[in-house]
mmCIF file of C-alpha atoms in Angstrom:
data_model
loop_
_atom_site.group_PDB
_atom_site.id
_atom_site.type_symbol
_atom_site.label_atom_id
_atom_site.label_comp_id
_atom_site.label_asym_id
_atom_site.label_seq_id
_atom_site.Cartn_x
_atom_site.Cartn_y
_atom_site.Cartn_z
ATOM 1 C CA UNK A 221 139.933 125.394 62.196
ATOM 2 C CA UNK A 222 136.685 124.216 61.270
ATOM 3 C CA UNK A 223 134.082 127.436 61.048
ATOM 4 C CA UNK A 224 131.084 124.904 60.687
ATOM 5 C CA UNK A 225 129.145 123.096 63.014
ATOM 6 C CA UNK A 226 126.382 123.315 65.772
ATOM 7 C CA UNK A 227 128.583 125.773 67.873
ATOM 8 C CA UNK A 228 126.855 129.177 67.455
ATOM 9 C CA UNK A 229 130.584 130.763 68.644
ATOM 10 C CA UNK A 230 133.404 128.304 67.848
ATOM 11 C CA UNK A 231 135.932 130.844 69.201
ATOM 12 C CA UNK A 232 134.159 131.283 72.382
ATOM 13 C CA UNK A 233 133.990 127.401 72.551
ATOM 14 C CA UNK A 234 137.790 127.444 72.570
ATOM 15 C CA UNK A 235 137.820 129.441 75.909
ATOM 16 C CA UNK A 236 136.557 126.449 77.584
ATOM 17 C CA UNK A 237 139.383 123.963 76.573
ATOM 18 C CA UNK A 238 141.232 122.924 79.348
ATOM 19 C CA UNK A 239 143.991 125.285 80.383
ATOM 20 C CA UNK A 240 143.187 128.153 78.063
ATOM 21 C CA UNK A 241 141.265 130.222 80.886
ATOM 22 C CA UNK A 242 144.786 129.923 82.853
ATOM 23 C CA UNK A 243 146.127 131.104 80.193
ATOM 24 C CA UNK A 244 143.858 133.836 79.157
ATOM 25 C CA UNK A 245 144.131 135.082 82.887
ATOM 26 C CA UNK A 246 147.965 135.283 82.876
ATOM 27 C CA UNK A 247 147.973 137.219 79.891
ATOM 28 C CA UNK A 248 145.855 139.717 81.333
ATOM 29 C CA UNK A 249 147.825 139.791 84.421
ATOM 30 C CA UNK A 250 151.092 140.248 82.471
ATOM 31 C CA UNK A 251 149.545 143.172 80.359
ATOM 32 C CA UNK A 252 148.082 144.716 83.593
ATOM 33 C CA UNK A 253 151.498 144.834 84.921
ATOM 34 C CA UNK A 254 152.847 146.698 81.983
ATOM 35 C CA UNK A 255 149.802 149.237 82.023
ATOM 36 C CA UNK A 256 150.262 149.720 85.552
ATOM 37 C CA UNK A 257 153.603 151.000 85.586
ATOM 38 C CA UNK A 258 154.279 154.583 86.208
ATOM 39 C CA UNK A 259 156.366 155.122 83.286
ATOM 40 C CA UNK A 260 153.428 154.214 80.957
ATOM 41 C CA UNK A 261 151.640 157.231 82.529
ATOM 42 C CA UNK A 262 154.213 159.692 81.099
ATOM 43 C CA UNK A 263 155.828 158.087 78.368
ATOM 44 C CA UNK A 264 153.633 155.523 76.758
ATOM 45 C CA UNK A 265 154.395 156.707 73.089
ATOM 46 C CA UNK A 266 157.993 155.685 73.591
ATOM 47 C CA UNK A 267 157.181 152.459 75.011
ATOM 48 C CA UNK A 268 154.969 151.792 71.969
ATOM 49 C CA UNK A 269 157.781 152.850 69.595
ATOM 50 C CA UNK A 270 160.036 150.522 71.207
ATOM 51 C CA UNK A 271 157.645 147.663 71.242
ATOM 52 C CA UNK A 272 157.193 148.116 67.437
ATOM 53 C CA UNK A 273 160.765 147.845 66.971
ATOM 54 C CA UNK A 274 161.329 145.100 68.896
ATOM 55 C CA UNK A 275 158.045 143.057 67.545
ATOM 56 C CA UNK A 276 159.418 143.579 64.216
ATOM 57 C CA UNK A 277 162.721 142.299 65.002
ATOM 58 C CA UNK A 278 161.054 139.072 66.585
ATOM 59 C CA UNK A 279 158.820 138.388 63.503
ATOM 60 C CA UNK A 280 161.683 138.874 61.205
ATOM 61 C CA UNK A 281 163.836 136.532 63.170
ATOM 62 C CA UNK A 282 161.111 133.769 63.104
ATOM 63 C CA UNK A 283 161.015 134.473 58.784
ATOM 64 C CA UNK A 284 164.752 133.909 58.836
ATOM 65 C CA UNK A 285 166.187 137.582 59.407
ATOM 66 C CA UNK A 286 167.733 136.850 63.034
ATOM 67 C CA UNK A 287 169.370 140.388 63.750
ATOM 68 C CA UNK A 288 170.586 141.967 66.846
ATOM 69 C CA UNK A 289 167.987 144.735 67.659
ATOM 70 C CA UNK A 290 170.714 147.251 67.450
ATOM 71 C CA UNK A 291 171.257 146.472 63.675
ATOM 72 C CA UNK A 292 167.670 146.955 63.118
ATOM 73 C CA UNK A 293 167.703 150.108 64.870
ATOM 74 C CA UNK A 294 170.930 151.210 63.131
ATOM 75 C CA UNK A 295 170.026 150.040 59.555
ATOM 76 C CA UNK A 296 168.326 152.425 57.178
ATOM 77 C CA UNK A 297 168.383 150.318 53.940
ATOM 78 C CA UNK A 298 166.542 147.298 53.702
ATOM 79 C CA UNK A 299 166.940 146.288 50.207
ATOM 80 C CA UNK A 300 170.217 144.637 49.816
ATOM 81 C CA UNK A 301 169.457 141.143 50.317
ATOM 82 C CA UNK A 302 167.067 138.294 51.416
ATOM 83 C CA UNK A 303 167.306 138.794 54.891
ATOM 84 C CA UNK A 304 167.185 142.606 54.590
ATOM 85 C CA UNK A 305 164.018 142.528 52.577
ATOM 86 C CA UNK A 306 162.504 140.255 55.272
ATOM 87 C CA UNK A 307 163.403 142.647 57.962
ATOM 88 C CA UNK A 308 162.202 145.742 55.721
ATOM 89 C CA UNK A 309 159.031 143.756 55.260
ATOM 90 C CA UNK A 310 158.553 143.272 59.090
ATOM 91 C CA UNK A 311 159.083 146.841 59.827
ATOM 92 C CA UNK A 312 156.649 148.065 57.486
ATOM 93 C CA UNK A 313 154.017 145.732 58.511
ATOM 94 C CA UNK A 314 154.406 146.729 62.044
ATOM 95 C CA UNK A 315 153.958 150.413 61.033
ATOM 96 C CA UNK A 316 150.814 149.645 58.918
ATOM 97 C CA UNK A 317 149.220 147.285 61.333
ATOM 98 C CA UNK A 318 148.299 150.212 63.643
ATOM 99 C CA UNK A 319 146.413 152.087 60.405
ATOM 100 C CA UNK A 320 144.153 148.905 59.827
ATOM 101 C CA UNK A 321 142.521 148.455 63.253
ATOM 102 C CA UNK A 322 139.416 150.334 62.178
ATOM 103 C CA UNK A 323 138.966 148.236 59.098
ATOM 104 C CA UNK A 324 139.748 144.993 60.846
ATOM 105 C CA UNK A 325 136.177 144.038 62.297
ATOM 106 C CA UNK A 326 134.239 145.229 59.011
ATOM 107 C CA UNK A 327 136.698 143.757 56.200
ATOM 108 C CA UNK A 328 139.180 141.413 57.863
ATOM 109 C CA UNK A 329 140.165 140.202 54.208
ATOM 110 C CA UNK A 330 140.617 143.489 52.836
ATOM 111 C CA UNK A 331 143.314 144.303 55.772
ATOM 112 C CA UNK A 332 145.056 140.734 55.211
ATOM 113 C CA UNK A 333 145.183 141.750 51.429
ATOM 114 C CA UNK A 334 146.749 145.117 52.610
ATOM 115 C CA UNK A 335 149.078 143.378 54.726
ATOM 116 C CA UNK A 336 150.378 141.167 52.060
ATOM 117 C CA UNK A 337 150.781 144.132 49.600
ATOM 118 C CA UNK A 338 152.662 146.029 52.215
ATOM 119 C CA UNK A 339 155.092 143.094 53.008
ATOM 120 C CA UNK A 340 155.463 142.048 49.463
ATOM 121 C CA UNK A 341 156.438 145.657 48.180
ATOM 122 C CA UNK A 342 156.220 144.879 44.387
ATOM 123 C CA UNK A 343 153.435 145.349 42.294
ATOM 124 C CA UNK A 344 152.896 141.486 40.487
ATOM 125 C CA UNK A 345 149.459 140.231 39.791
ATOM 126 C CA UNK A 346 150.075 137.795 42.588
ATOM 127 C CA UNK A 347 150.560 140.298 45.474
ATOM 128 C CA UNK A 348 147.567 141.490 47.624
ATOM 129 C CA UNK A 349 145.196 138.531 46.998
ATOM 130 C CA UNK A 350 144.871 134.801 47.912
ATOM 131 C CA UNK A 351 146.825 132.553 45.971
ATOM 132 C CA UNK A 352 145.274 130.765 42.937
ATOM 133 C CA UNK A 353 145.398 127.168 42.036
ATOM 134 C CA UNK A 354 149.075 126.143 40.724
ATOM 135 C CA UNK A 355 150.876 129.083 42.172
ATOM 136 C CA UNK A 356 153.841 128.188 44.188
ATOM 137 C CA UNK A 357 154.196 129.452 47.952
ATOM 138 C CA UNK A 358 157.418 130.686 49.505
ATOM 139 C CA UNK A 359 157.289 130.047 52.995
ATOM 140 C CA UNK A 360 160.464 128.199 54.100
ATOM 141 C CA UNK A 361 159.872 128.154 57.950
ATOM 142 C CA UNK A 362 156.293 125.921 57.703
ATOM 143 C CA UNK A 363 156.600 122.853 56.012
ATOM 144 C CA UNK A 364 152.958 121.411 56.648
ATOM 145 C CA UNK A 365 151.064 120.207 53.707
ATOM 146 C CA UNK A 366 149.969 123.121 51.737
ATOM 147 C CA UNK A 367 146.147 123.529 51.656
ATOM 148 C CA UNK A 368 144.372 123.950 48.017
ATOM 149 C CA UNK A 369 143.431 127.436 46.897
ATOM 150 C CA UNK A 370 139.872 126.474 47.272
ATOM 151 C CA UNK A 371 140.178 125.105 50.622
ATOM 152 C CA UNK A 372 141.976 128.492 51.400
ATOM 153 C CA UNK A 373 139.113 130.317 49.964
ATOM 154 C CA UNK A 374 136.502 128.799 52.012
ATOM 155 C CA UNK A 375 138.213 128.919 55.325
ATOM 156 C CA UNK A 376 139.221 132.430 54.674
ATOM 157 C CA UNK A 377 135.773 133.540 54.285
ATOM 158 C CA UNK A 378 134.771 131.399 57.587
ATOM 159 C CA UNK A 379 137.270 133.153 59.341
ATOM 160 C CA UNK A 380 136.171 136.455 58.058
ATOM 161 C CA UNK A 381 132.464 135.681 59.170
ATOM 162 C CA UNK A 382 133.668 134.946 62.551
ATOM 163 C CA UNK A 383 135.590 138.076 62.939
ATOM 164 C CA UNK A 384 132.776 140.258 61.532
ATOM 165 C CA UNK A 385 129.979 138.442 63.667
ATOM 166 C CA UNK A 386 132.267 139.130 66.906
ATOM 167 C CA UNK A 387 131.460 137.236 69.804
ATOM 168 C CA UNK A 388 132.256 136.639 73.347
ATOM 169 C CA UNK A 389 135.884 134.635 72.630
ATOM 170 C CA UNK A 390 139.064 136.359 74.939
ATOM 171 C CA UNK A 391 140.978 138.110 72.807
ATOM 172 C CA UNK A 392 143.730 135.922 73.083
ATOM 173 C CA UNK A 393 141.650 133.029 71.533
ATOM 174 C CA UNK A 394 140.905 135.015 68.829
ATOM 175 C CA UNK A 395 144.297 136.156 68.220
ATOM 176 C CA UNK A 396 145.549 132.731 68.332
ATOM 177 C CA UNK A 397 143.149 131.289 66.007
ATOM 178 C CA UNK A 398 143.838 134.202 63.284
ATOM 179 C CA UNK A 399 147.669 133.548 63.499
ATOM 180 C CA UNK A 400 147.252 129.818 63.373
ATOM 181 C CA UNK A 401 144.711 129.788 60.495
ATOM 182 C CA UNK A 402 146.929 132.128 58.524
ATOM 183 C CA UNK A 403 150.081 130.021 58.780
ATOM 184 C CA UNK A 404 148.117 126.626 58.322
ATOM 185 C CA UNK A 405 146.738 128.133 54.969
ATOM 186 C CA UNK A 406 149.285 130.300 53.889
ATOM 187 C CA UNK A 407 146.867 132.002 51.642
ATOM 188 C CA UNK A 408 149.423 134.291 50.045
ATOM 189 C CA UNK A 409 152.370 133.349 47.562
ATOM 190 C CA UNK A 410 155.032 134.682 50.128
ATOM 191 C CA UNK A 411 155.180 136.250 53.370
ATOM 192 C CA UNK A 412 152.743 134.725 54.979
ATOM 193 C CA UNK A 413 154.454 134.325 58.520
ATOM 194 C CA UNK A 414 155.063 137.745 58.720
ATOM 195 C CA UNK A 415 151.313 138.310 57.907
ATOM 196 C CA UNK A 416 150.134 135.939 60.200
ATOM 197 C CA UNK A 417 152.167 137.678 63.054
ATOM 198 C CA UNK A 418 151.101 141.213 61.936
ATOM 199 C CA UNK A 419 147.225 139.876 62.282
ATOM 200 C CA UNK A 420 147.698 138.637 65.671
ATOM 201 C CA UNK A 421 148.749 142.046 66.649
ATOM 202 C CA UNK A 422 145.655 143.879 65.064
ATOM 203 C CA UNK A 423 143.393 141.529 67.306
ATOM 204 C CA UNK A 424 145.291 141.943 70.436
ATOM 205 C CA UNK A 425 145.364 145.525 70.171
ATOM 206 C CA UNK A 426 142.011 146.137 68.550
ATOM 207 C CA UNK A 427 140.523 144.172 71.039
ATOM 208 C CA UNK A 428 141.184 146.286 73.669
ATOM 209 C CA UNK A 429 143.661 143.700 75.566
ATOM 210 C CA UNK A 430 146.699 145.795 74.434
ATOM 211 C CA UNK A 431 145.216 149.177 73.114
ATOM 212 C CA UNK A 432 148.646 150.842 73.101
ATOM 213 C CA UNK A 433 150.268 147.909 71.622
ATOM 214 C CA UNK A 434 153.107 147.495 74.100
ATOM 215 C CA UNK A 435 153.070 143.818 74.181
ATOM 216 C CA UNK A 436 154.817 142.733 71.157
ATOM 217 C CA UNK A 437 154.038 138.898 71.043
ATOM 218 C CA UNK A 438 156.375 138.732 68.105
ATOM 219 C CA UNK A 439 159.015 139.062 70.876
ATOM 220 C CA UNK A 440 157.725 136.045 72.633
ATOM 221 C CA UNK A 441 157.432 133.744 69.684
ATOM 222 C CA UNK A 442 161.073 134.443 68.741
ATOM 223 C CA UNK A 443 162.133 134.171 72.512
ATOM 224 C CA UNK A 444 160.359 130.743 72.517
ATOM 225 C CA UNK A 445 161.784 129.620 69.457
ATOM 226 C CA UNK A 446 161.395 128.090 65.992
ATOM 227 C CA UNK A 447 161.088 124.596 67.310
ATOM 228 C CA UNK A 448 158.514 125.411 69.918
ATOM 229 C CA UNK A 449 156.689 127.707 67.408
ATOM 230 C CA UNK A 450 156.092 124.831 65.052
ATOM 231 C CA UNK A 451 155.416 122.188 67.397
ATOM 232 C CA UNK A 452 152.544 124.384 68.792
ATOM 233 C CA UNK A 453 151.526 124.852 65.213
ATOM 234 C CA UNK A 454 151.171 121.170 64.570
ATOM 235 C CA UNK A 455 148.736 121.033 67.532
ATOM 236 C CA UNK A 456 146.580 123.802 65.889
ATOM 237 C CA UNK A 457 146.565 122.055 62.469
ATOM 238 C CA UNK A 458 145.740 118.861 64.140
ATOM 239 C CA UNK A 459 142.520 120.470 65.187
ATOM 240 C CA UNK A 460 142.183 118.443 68.418
ATOM 241 C CA UNK A 461 141.054 119.853 71.898
ATOM 242 C CA UNK A 462 144.944 119.240 72.946
ATOM 243 C CA UNK A 463 146.530 120.669 70.012
ATOM 244 C CA UNK A 464 144.249 123.727 69.707
ATOM 245 C CA UNK A 465 144.810 124.485 73.776
ATOM 246 C CA UNK A 466 148.452 123.944 73.290
ATOM 247 C CA UNK A 467 148.469 126.674 70.505
ATOM 248 C CA UNK A 468 146.628 129.224 72.374
ATOM 249 C CA UNK A 469 148.685 128.544 75.534
ATOM 250 C CA UNK A 470 151.772 129.185 73.243
ATOM 251 C CA UNK A 471 150.485 132.149 71.940
ATOM 252 C CA UNK A 472 149.392 133.297 75.453
ATOM 253 C CA UNK A 473 153.301 132.773 76.695
ATOM 254 C CA UNK A 474 154.337 134.703 73.607
ATOM 255 C CA UNK A 475 152.230 137.918 74.565
ATOM 256 C CA UNK A 476 153.231 137.539 78.431
ATOM 257 C CA UNK A 477 156.825 137.591 77.189
ATOM 258 C CA UNK A 478 156.359 140.569 75.109
ATOM 259 C CA UNK A 479 154.564 142.298 78.076
ATOM 260 C CA UNK A 480 157.793 141.432 80.155
ATOM 261 C CA UNK A 481 159.998 142.986 77.628
ATOM 262 C CA UNK A 482 157.934 146.209 77.611
ATOM 263 C CA UNK A 483 158.105 145.998 81.531
ATOM 264 C CA UNK A 484 161.776 145.726 81.247
ATOM 265 C CA UNK A 485 161.943 149.001 78.910
ATOM 266 C CA UNK A 486 159.724 150.518 81.091
ATOM 267 C CA UNK A 487 162.242 149.809 84.279
ATOM 268 C CA UNK A 488 165.033 150.825 82.056
ATOM 269 C CA UNK A 489 163.674 154.321 81.269
ATOM 270 C CA UNK A 490 162.777 154.753 84.823
ATOM 271 C CA UNK A 491 166.530 154.272 85.634
ATOM 272 C CA UNK A 492 167.395 156.781 83.283
ATOM 273 C CA UNK A 493 169.437 154.153 81.093
ATOM 274 C CA UNK A 494 167.655 154.442 78.012
#
């Protein structure tokens, strides 16, 4: 996404693209349904915990670890193989995201660096900082052309500036742009998809749209499938109004499906079945 030009608030401008207002309204209604459920008034902490688990499972699935929910719930050791390490990283990021909300609006780049450090769980020099020229990137899901390290640096600074400046853009729009930009840039040597989805969660929670973190977009992204995810990302990378609107709408559907998932959890708890 270009962050330069005549538009004072480019994120807000995206909100006027055809279909985006409808996506924003649809997400708001879906979130309101969860928050209005009677179970949320008594057992919101349980819903938040369950949403975190399901969100981590969904994010892990998109990064190649498509485990059953009960396997994620049961497992205690995530060091055995590549899939286990991916799922462990997804779980750590979900837990860490809630600790970084207060920092995000002041220093988003610091938050992104911390997310990568948590996901990688190693101490190499390449961990916790944007990649440098010549460093390879391990991101098997996304096969788009890789921007140069110099472009990554400039675009990250531009994105950071937009977040710090704030603005009137709907939370869904900001979350979708953060998510899409990180996937397009792949600023780290690994775990970019997991970090991008964790950052999307931070925006949705920190914006006040989903303050209790009970609408896991990661669930929806996984349910919509990798093919749809990548097709929508192609639209974002194209930079066209139609492509950007399609990506935002896709993210909106993902949040809506995450809200539906937590509504189902509320219903199960109300019936005493969970």
